Amino acid sequence: MADLQELLDVLEMRPTGERSYEAGSISFGGGPSVFGGQLMAQAIVAGATIDPNKEVLSLHTVFARPAQVNLPLEISIDVLQAGRSYASGSVAFRQGEKECARSMILLGSIEPDLLRHQPSAPQVIPPADAQRVAHGPEYWEVRMAEGIDLNDPAVTGPSELTVWTRFPAAPATQTVSRALLAFATDGFLIATAMRPHPGIGQSMAHVSVATTVVTHTLTFHEDVNAAEWLTLQMASPYAGHGSSYGRGEVFDPKGLHVASFVQENMIRNVPAPKAAPSSSA
């Protein structure tokens, strides 16, 4: 699956100054805007440079405005602190004079357990028995536990979703694997929020329903291998006032709880077009 190189290439940042870089984008989803998962993946790679001796533990990203695929991304890193156990900073994405997104990054050293507990992995059929879902490029494999069609507005269910994801050709490095998991966690929680509501489906997004991810927070608990099947167990406990809130847990094939994420979204009717002003004779 050599096509994964296209995504890996945009994770390679070109230095333009002290803690400033430039990077490109991939076309994902058919629209002109940069996929939020790509920006989070790039934020992890950029944030890892704050302290190469530590792992990225979490990021919190605010998407202020869309970035355009056809324009280069200007990336700047601001170090907040770099201590013995933790380091932190922000990664900002700009195009021209406009800032498009900003991520707060926390890095840390891996410490031995003082205590340990975790939730149980979901009891669902294995990914080998699930139907593959077309959810992007061929190098990203996605399967759903229930085999549901999220694009069909007539299909309803609880505001829950279990998805398997993997990038079979992913390099065996923690920074890249964590970046690819960030990419994978971005695109399902809006559809999860839509599930209970008849007449609303993901196929309506950007057509008759205005949707966007507003914030996304991802926390890593354990090492991640993006080349193996990871289970994303997601739920959207609240939707209202033109928004939704969703959360997810990530488990590896052995049931180890490797990451958690939460997301705030906008889900609104597309505004009706304004009537053209009438011309006077």
Tab-separated table of C-alpha atoms in Angstrom:
chain	number	residue	atom	x	y	z
A	1	MET	CA	0.000	0.000	0.000
A	2	ALA	CA	2.579	2.491	-1.203
A	3	ASP	CA	-0.103	5.191	-1.527
A	4	LEU	CA	0.270	5.801	2.200
A	5	GLN	CA	3.381	7.734	1.226
A	6	GLU	CA	1.125	10.553	0.028
A	7	LEU	CA	-0.076	11.072	3.592
A	8	LEU	CA	3.362	10.514	5.097
A	9	ASP	CA	4.785	13.165	2.749
A	10	VAL	CA	2.545	15.896	4.200
A	11	LEU	CA	3.796	14.925	7.671
A	12	GLU	CA	7.278	15.939	6.513
A	13	MET	CA	7.696	19.595	7.408
A	14	ARG	CA	10.140	21.881	5.569
A	15	PRO	CA	12.001	24.251	7.937
A	16	THR	CA	11.493	27.940	7.149
A	17	GLY	CA	13.035	29.439	10.294
A	18	GLU	CA	13.485	28.805	14.008
A	19	ARG	CA	10.574	26.555	15.018
A	20	SER	CA	8.686	27.425	11.853
A	21	TYR	CA	7.890	25.097	8.984
A	22	GLU	CA	5.894	24.696	5.799
A	23	ALA	CA	3.886	21.638	4.750
A	24	GLY	CA	1.426	20.566	2.078
A	25	SER	CA	-1.969	18.884	2.263
A	26	ILE	CA	-3.750	15.904	0.764
A	27	SER	CA	-7.172	16.053	-0.875
A	28	PHE	CA	-9.542	14.113	1.388
A	29	GLY	CA	-13.316	13.977	1.105
A	30	GLY	CA	-13.546	15.754	-2.223
A	31	GLY	CA	-13.832	19.301	-0.880
A	32	PRO	CA	-11.421	22.252	-1.024
A	33	SER	CA	-10.784	22.291	2.748
A	34	VAL	CA	-8.001	20.465	4.563
A	35	PHE	CA	-9.222	17.447	6.572
A	36	GLY	CA	-8.992	18.192	10.288
A	37	GLY	CA	-7.412	14.808	10.959
A	38	GLN	CA	-4.492	15.798	8.739
A	39	LEU	CA	-3.909	18.981	10.750
A	40	MET	CA	-3.937	17.015	14.008
A	41	ALA	CA	-1.500	14.470	12.559
A	42	GLN	CA	0.817	17.292	11.513
A	43	ALA	CA	0.434	18.917	14.940
A	44	ILE	CA	1.652	15.728	16.618
A	45	VAL	CA	4.687	15.492	14.339
A	46	ALA	CA	5.460	19.190	14.861
A	47	GLY	CA	4.800	19.018	18.604
A	48	ALA	CA	7.151	16.046	18.978
A	49	THR	CA	10.043	18.360	18.068
A	50	ILE	CA	9.517	20.339	21.297
A	51	ASP	CA	11.364	17.561	23.159
A	52	PRO	CA	12.507	14.538	21.097
A	53	ASN	CA	13.194	12.598	24.327
A	54	LYS	CA	9.507	12.563	25.281
A	55	GLU	CA	6.329	11.145	23.715
A	56	VAL	CA	3.283	13.197	22.761
A	57	LEU	CA	0.738	12.491	25.509
A	58	SER	CA	-2.151	14.652	24.342
A	59	LEU	CA	-3.267	17.404	22.023
A	60	HIS	CA	-6.222	19.771	22.079
A	61	THR	CA	-7.010	21.369	18.729
A	62	VAL	CA	-9.304	24.291	17.979
A	63	PHE	CA	-10.312	24.615	14.324
A	64	ALA	CA	-10.848	28.349	13.836
A	65	ARG	CA	-11.430	28.445	10.066
A	66	PRO	CA	-10.987	26.109	7.088
A	67	ALA	CA	-7.537	25.703	5.567
A	68	GLN	CA	-7.366	25.330	1.782
A	69	VAL	CA	-5.815	22.229	0.225
A	70	ASN	CA	-4.259	24.168	-2.652
A	71	LEU	CA	-2.276	26.530	-0.390
A	72	PRO	CA	0.796	25.675	1.706
A	73	LEU	CA	0.417	25.471	5.476
A	74	GLU	CA	2.647	27.737	7.561
A	75	ILE	CA	3.366	25.989	10.873
A	76	SER	CA	4.858	27.690	13.927
A	77	ILE	CA	5.720	26.155	17.295
A	78	ASP	CA	5.703	28.040	20.588
A	79	VAL	CA	7.318	26.209	23.516
A	80	LEU	CA	5.488	26.794	26.796
A	81	GLN	CA	7.839	24.773	28.997
A	82	ALA	CA	10.301	21.882	28.810
A	83	GLY	CA	10.980	20.193	32.138
A	84	ARG	CA	12.285	16.866	33.364
A	85	SER	CA	8.939	15.023	33.292
A	86	TYR	CA	6.773	17.123	30.964
A	87	ALA	CA	7.058	19.536	28.083
A	88	SER	CA	4.333	21.559	26.415
A	89	GLY	CA	3.680	24.096	23.698
A	90	SER	CA	1.380	25.120	20.889
A	91	VAL	CA	1.380	24.425	17.166
A	92	ALA	CA	-0.322	27.039	14.975
A	93	PHE	CA	-1.396	26.618	11.343
A	94	ARG	CA	-1.677	29.689	9.121
A	95	GLN	CA	-2.352	30.451	5.506
A	96	GLY	CA	-1.406	33.999	4.652
A	97	GLU	CA	-2.468	36.320	7.462
A	98	LYS	CA	-5.193	33.994	8.799
A	99	GLU	CA	-4.675	31.423	11.538
A	100	CYS	CA	-6.661	28.291	10.687
A	101	ALA	CA	-6.074	26.035	13.693
A	102	ARG	CA	-4.041	25.784	16.859
A	103	SER	CA	-3.115	22.720	18.919
A	104	MET	CA	-1.912	22.616	22.507
A	105	ILE	CA	0.544	19.739	22.909
A	106	LEU	CA	1.605	17.920	26.073
A	107	LEU	CA	4.650	15.631	26.016
A	108	GLY	CA	5.930	13.424	28.796
A	109	SER	CA	8.326	10.730	29.877
A	110	ILE	CA	7.006	7.187	30.265
A	111	GLU	CA	6.808	6.314	33.955
A	112	PRO	CA	6.258	2.966	35.741
A	113	ASP	CA	2.819	2.163	37.183
A	114	LEU	CA	1.861	3.303	40.654
A	115	LEU	CA	-1.721	2.205	39.995
A	116	ARG	CA	-3.579	0.937	36.940
A	117	HIS	CA	-7.149	0.407	35.734
A	118	GLN	CA	-8.992	0.721	32.430
A	119	PRO	CA	-12.424	0.133	30.867
A	120	SER	CA	-13.178	-3.167	29.180
A	121	ALA	CA	-12.843	-3.432	25.431
A	122	PRO	CA	-16.177	-3.810	23.580
A	123	GLN	CA	-17.373	-7.358	22.931
A	124	VAL	CA	-18.032	-7.293	19.186
A	125	ILE	CA	-17.321	-9.477	16.178
A	126	PRO	CA	-13.696	-9.406	14.977
A	127	PRO	CA	-12.794	-7.067	12.100
A	128	ALA	CA	-12.135	-10.031	9.809
A	129	ASP	CA	-15.879	-10.800	9.948
A	130	ALA	CA	-17.017	-7.203	9.392
A	131	GLN	CA	-17.732	-5.501	6.097
A	132	ARG	CA	-15.160	-3.038	4.851
A	133	VAL	CA	-16.390	0.548	4.626
A	134	ALA	CA	-15.350	3.047	1.968
A	135	HIS	CA	-14.202	5.892	4.189
A	136	GLY	CA	-11.274	7.345	2.332
A	137	PRO	CA	-8.139	6.152	0.531
A	138	GLU	CA	-7.320	2.483	0.055
A	139	TYR	CA	-4.349	2.617	2.432
A	140	TRP	CA	-6.713	3.376	5.339
A	141	GLU	CA	-8.869	0.349	6.202
A	142	VAL	CA	-12.114	0.965	8.098
A	143	ARG	CA	-14.711	-1.594	9.202
A	144	MET	CA	-17.846	-1.175	11.295
A	145	ALA	CA	-19.107	-3.639	13.857
A	146	GLU	CA	-22.728	-3.383	12.729
A	147	GLY	CA	-22.114	-2.964	8.993
A	148	ILE	CA	-24.398	0.076	8.958
A	149	ASP	CA	-24.619	2.698	6.225
A	150	LEU	CA	-23.969	6.052	7.887
A	151	ASN	CA	-24.818	7.869	4.665
A	152	ASP	CA	-28.426	6.640	4.555
A	153	PRO	CA	-30.690	9.160	6.351
A	154	ALA	CA	-33.396	6.487	6.715
A	155	VAL	CA	-31.191	4.180	8.828
A	156	THR	CA	-31.319	4.994	12.538
A	157	GLY	CA	-29.831	3.570	15.697
A	158	PRO	CA	-28.399	4.598	19.064
A	159	SER	CA	-25.891	7.437	19.196
A	160	GLU	CA	-23.082	4.912	19.452
A	161	LEU	CA	-20.621	3.497	16.927
A	162	THR	CA	-17.839	0.908	16.985
A	163	VAL	CA	-15.245	1.125	14.227
A	164	TRP	CA	-12.010	-0.702	13.443
A	165	THR	CA	-9.213	1.207	11.788
A	166	ARG	CA	-5.723	0.411	10.579
A	167	PHE	CA	-3.010	1.654	8.198
A	168	PRO	CA	-1.341	-1.659	7.217
A	169	ALA	CA	1.786	-0.003	5.789
A	170	ALA	CA	2.315	2.405	8.691
A	171	PRO	CA	5.940	2.833	9.836
A	172	ALA	CA	6.740	1.389	13.258
A	173	THR	CA	7.423	4.689	15.028
A	174	GLN	CA	5.401	6.150	17.888
A	175	THR	CA	5.229	9.664	16.472
A	176	VAL	CA	3.844	8.510	13.113
A	177	SER	CA	1.494	5.928	14.668
A	178	ARG	CA	0.073	8.542	17.040
A	179	ALA	CA	-0.276	10.970	14.145
A	180	LEU	CA	-2.169	8.387	12.070
A	181	LEU	CA	-4.480	7.589	14.992
A	182	ALA	CA	-5.230	11.304	15.300
A	183	PHE	CA	-6.099	11.292	11.592
A	184	ALA	CA	-8.428	8.311	12.100
A	185	THR	CA	-10.317	9.659	15.128
A	186	ASP	CA	-11.534	12.838	13.428
A	187	GLY	CA	-14.230	11.649	11.053
A	188	PHE	CA	-16.878	9.585	12.889
A	189	LEU	CA	-18.420	11.478	15.801
A	190	ILE	CA	-20.639	13.760	13.705
A	191	ALA	CA	-22.142	10.657	12.074
A	192	THR	CA	-22.507	9.089	15.538
A	193	ALA	CA	-24.555	12.106	16.663
A	194	MET	CA	-26.761	11.865	13.559
A	195	ARG	CA	-27.617	8.165	13.983
A	196	PRO	CA	-30.736	8.466	16.211
A	197	HIS	CA	-32.376	11.080	13.998
A	198	PRO	CA	-34.437	9.903	10.998
A	199	GLY	CA	-33.955	11.937	7.863
A	200	ILE	CA	-30.417	13.037	8.773
A	201	GLY	CA	-27.332	11.215	7.516
A	202	GLN	CA	-23.683	11.882	6.812
A	203	SER	CA	-24.341	12.171	3.072
A	204	MET	CA	-26.201	15.431	3.810
A	205	ALA	CA	-23.123	17.088	5.336
A	206	HIS	CA	-22.052	20.206	3.409
A	207	VAL	CA	-25.175	19.805	1.230
A	208	SER	CA	-28.288	20.482	3.301
A	209	VAL	CA	-26.650	20.252	6.733
A	210	ALA	CA	-23.695	22.432	7.750
A	211	THR	CA	-21.203	20.406	9.788
A	212	THR	CA	-17.698	20.958	11.069
A	213	VAL	CA	-15.433	19.831	13.878
A	214	VAL	CA	-14.872	22.728	16.278
A	215	THR	CA	-12.495	21.168	18.829
A	216	HIS	CA	-10.859	17.759	19.176
A	217	THR	CA	-8.894	16.448	22.152
A	218	LEU	CA	-6.885	13.220	21.965
A	219	THR	CA	-5.041	11.618	24.885
A	220	PHE	CA	-2.635	8.696	24.546
A	221	HIS	CA	-2.455	6.173	27.396
A	222	GLU	CA	-0.166	3.538	25.863
A	223	ASP	CA	2.057	2.976	22.837
A	224	VAL	CA	0.108	2.817	19.573
A	225	ASN	CA	0.651	0.657	16.490
A	226	ALA	CA	-1.391	2.171	13.656
A	227	ALA	CA	-0.609	-0.806	11.395
A	228	GLU	CA	-2.743	-3.167	13.507
A	229	TRP	CA	-6.495	-3.154	14.010
A	230	LEU	CA	-7.503	-0.563	16.585
A	231	THR	CA	-11.056	-0.466	17.938
A	232	LEU	CA	-12.744	2.930	18.231
A	233	GLN	CA	-15.721	2.726	20.588
A	234	MET	CA	-17.649	5.995	20.280
A	235	ALA	CA	-20.757	7.657	21.680
A	236	SER	CA	-22.444	11.041	21.352
A	237	PRO	CA	-24.291	11.646	24.640
A	238	TYR	CA	-25.510	15.127	23.697
A	239	ALA	CA	-26.698	17.082	20.660
A	240	GLY	CA	-28.580	20.369	20.645
A	241	HIS	CA	-28.364	24.091	19.937
A	242	GLY	CA	-26.704	23.405	16.599
A	243	SER	CA	-23.896	21.365	18.125
A	244	SER	CA	-22.967	17.886	19.294
A	245	TYR	CA	-20.532	16.403	21.776
A	246	GLY	CA	-18.899	13.020	21.279
A	247	ARG	CA	-16.273	10.866	22.927
A	248	GLY	CA	-14.377	7.715	22.091
A	249	GLU	CA	-12.078	5.075	23.527
A	250	VAL	CA	-9.388	3.262	21.541
A	251	PHE	CA	-8.327	-0.338	22.207
A	252	ASP	CA	-5.593	-2.473	20.648
A	253	PRO	CA	-6.148	-6.112	19.535
A	254	LYS	CA	-5.305	-7.373	23.041
A	255	GLY	CA	-7.902	-5.113	24.653
A	256	LEU	CA	-5.401	-2.592	26.001
A	257	HIS	CA	-6.909	0.894	26.338
A	258	VAL	CA	-4.419	2.927	24.282
A	259	ALA	CA	-6.156	6.310	23.818
A	260	SER	CA	-9.262	8.438	24.456
A	261	PHE	CA	-10.731	11.370	22.537
A	262	VAL	CA	-13.537	13.927	22.735
A	263	GLN	CA	-14.936	16.212	20.068
A	264	GLU	CA	-17.222	19.241	19.815
A	265	ASN	CA	-19.028	19.725	16.513
A	266	MET	CA	-21.303	22.137	14.700
A	267	ILE	CA	-24.414	20.561	13.099
A	268	ARG	CA	-26.847	23.092	11.638
A	269	ASN	CA	-29.138	23.643	8.687
A	270	VAL	CA	-27.395	25.149	5.713
A	271	PRO	CA	-28.533	28.788	5.622
A	272	ALA	CA	-31.021	29.535	2.857
A	273	PRO	CA	-29.487	31.591	0.043
A	274	LYS	CA	-30.218	35.270	0.272
A	275	ALA	CA	-32.579	36.608	-2.346
A	276	ALA	CA	-30.953	38.791	-4.952
A	277	PRO	CA	-31.869	42.449	-4.569
A	278	SER	CA	-34.593	43.510	-6.964
A	279	SER	CA	-33.536	45.895	-9.685
A	280	SER	CA	-35.411	49.153	-10.109
A	281	ALA	CA	-36.570	50.265	-13.519
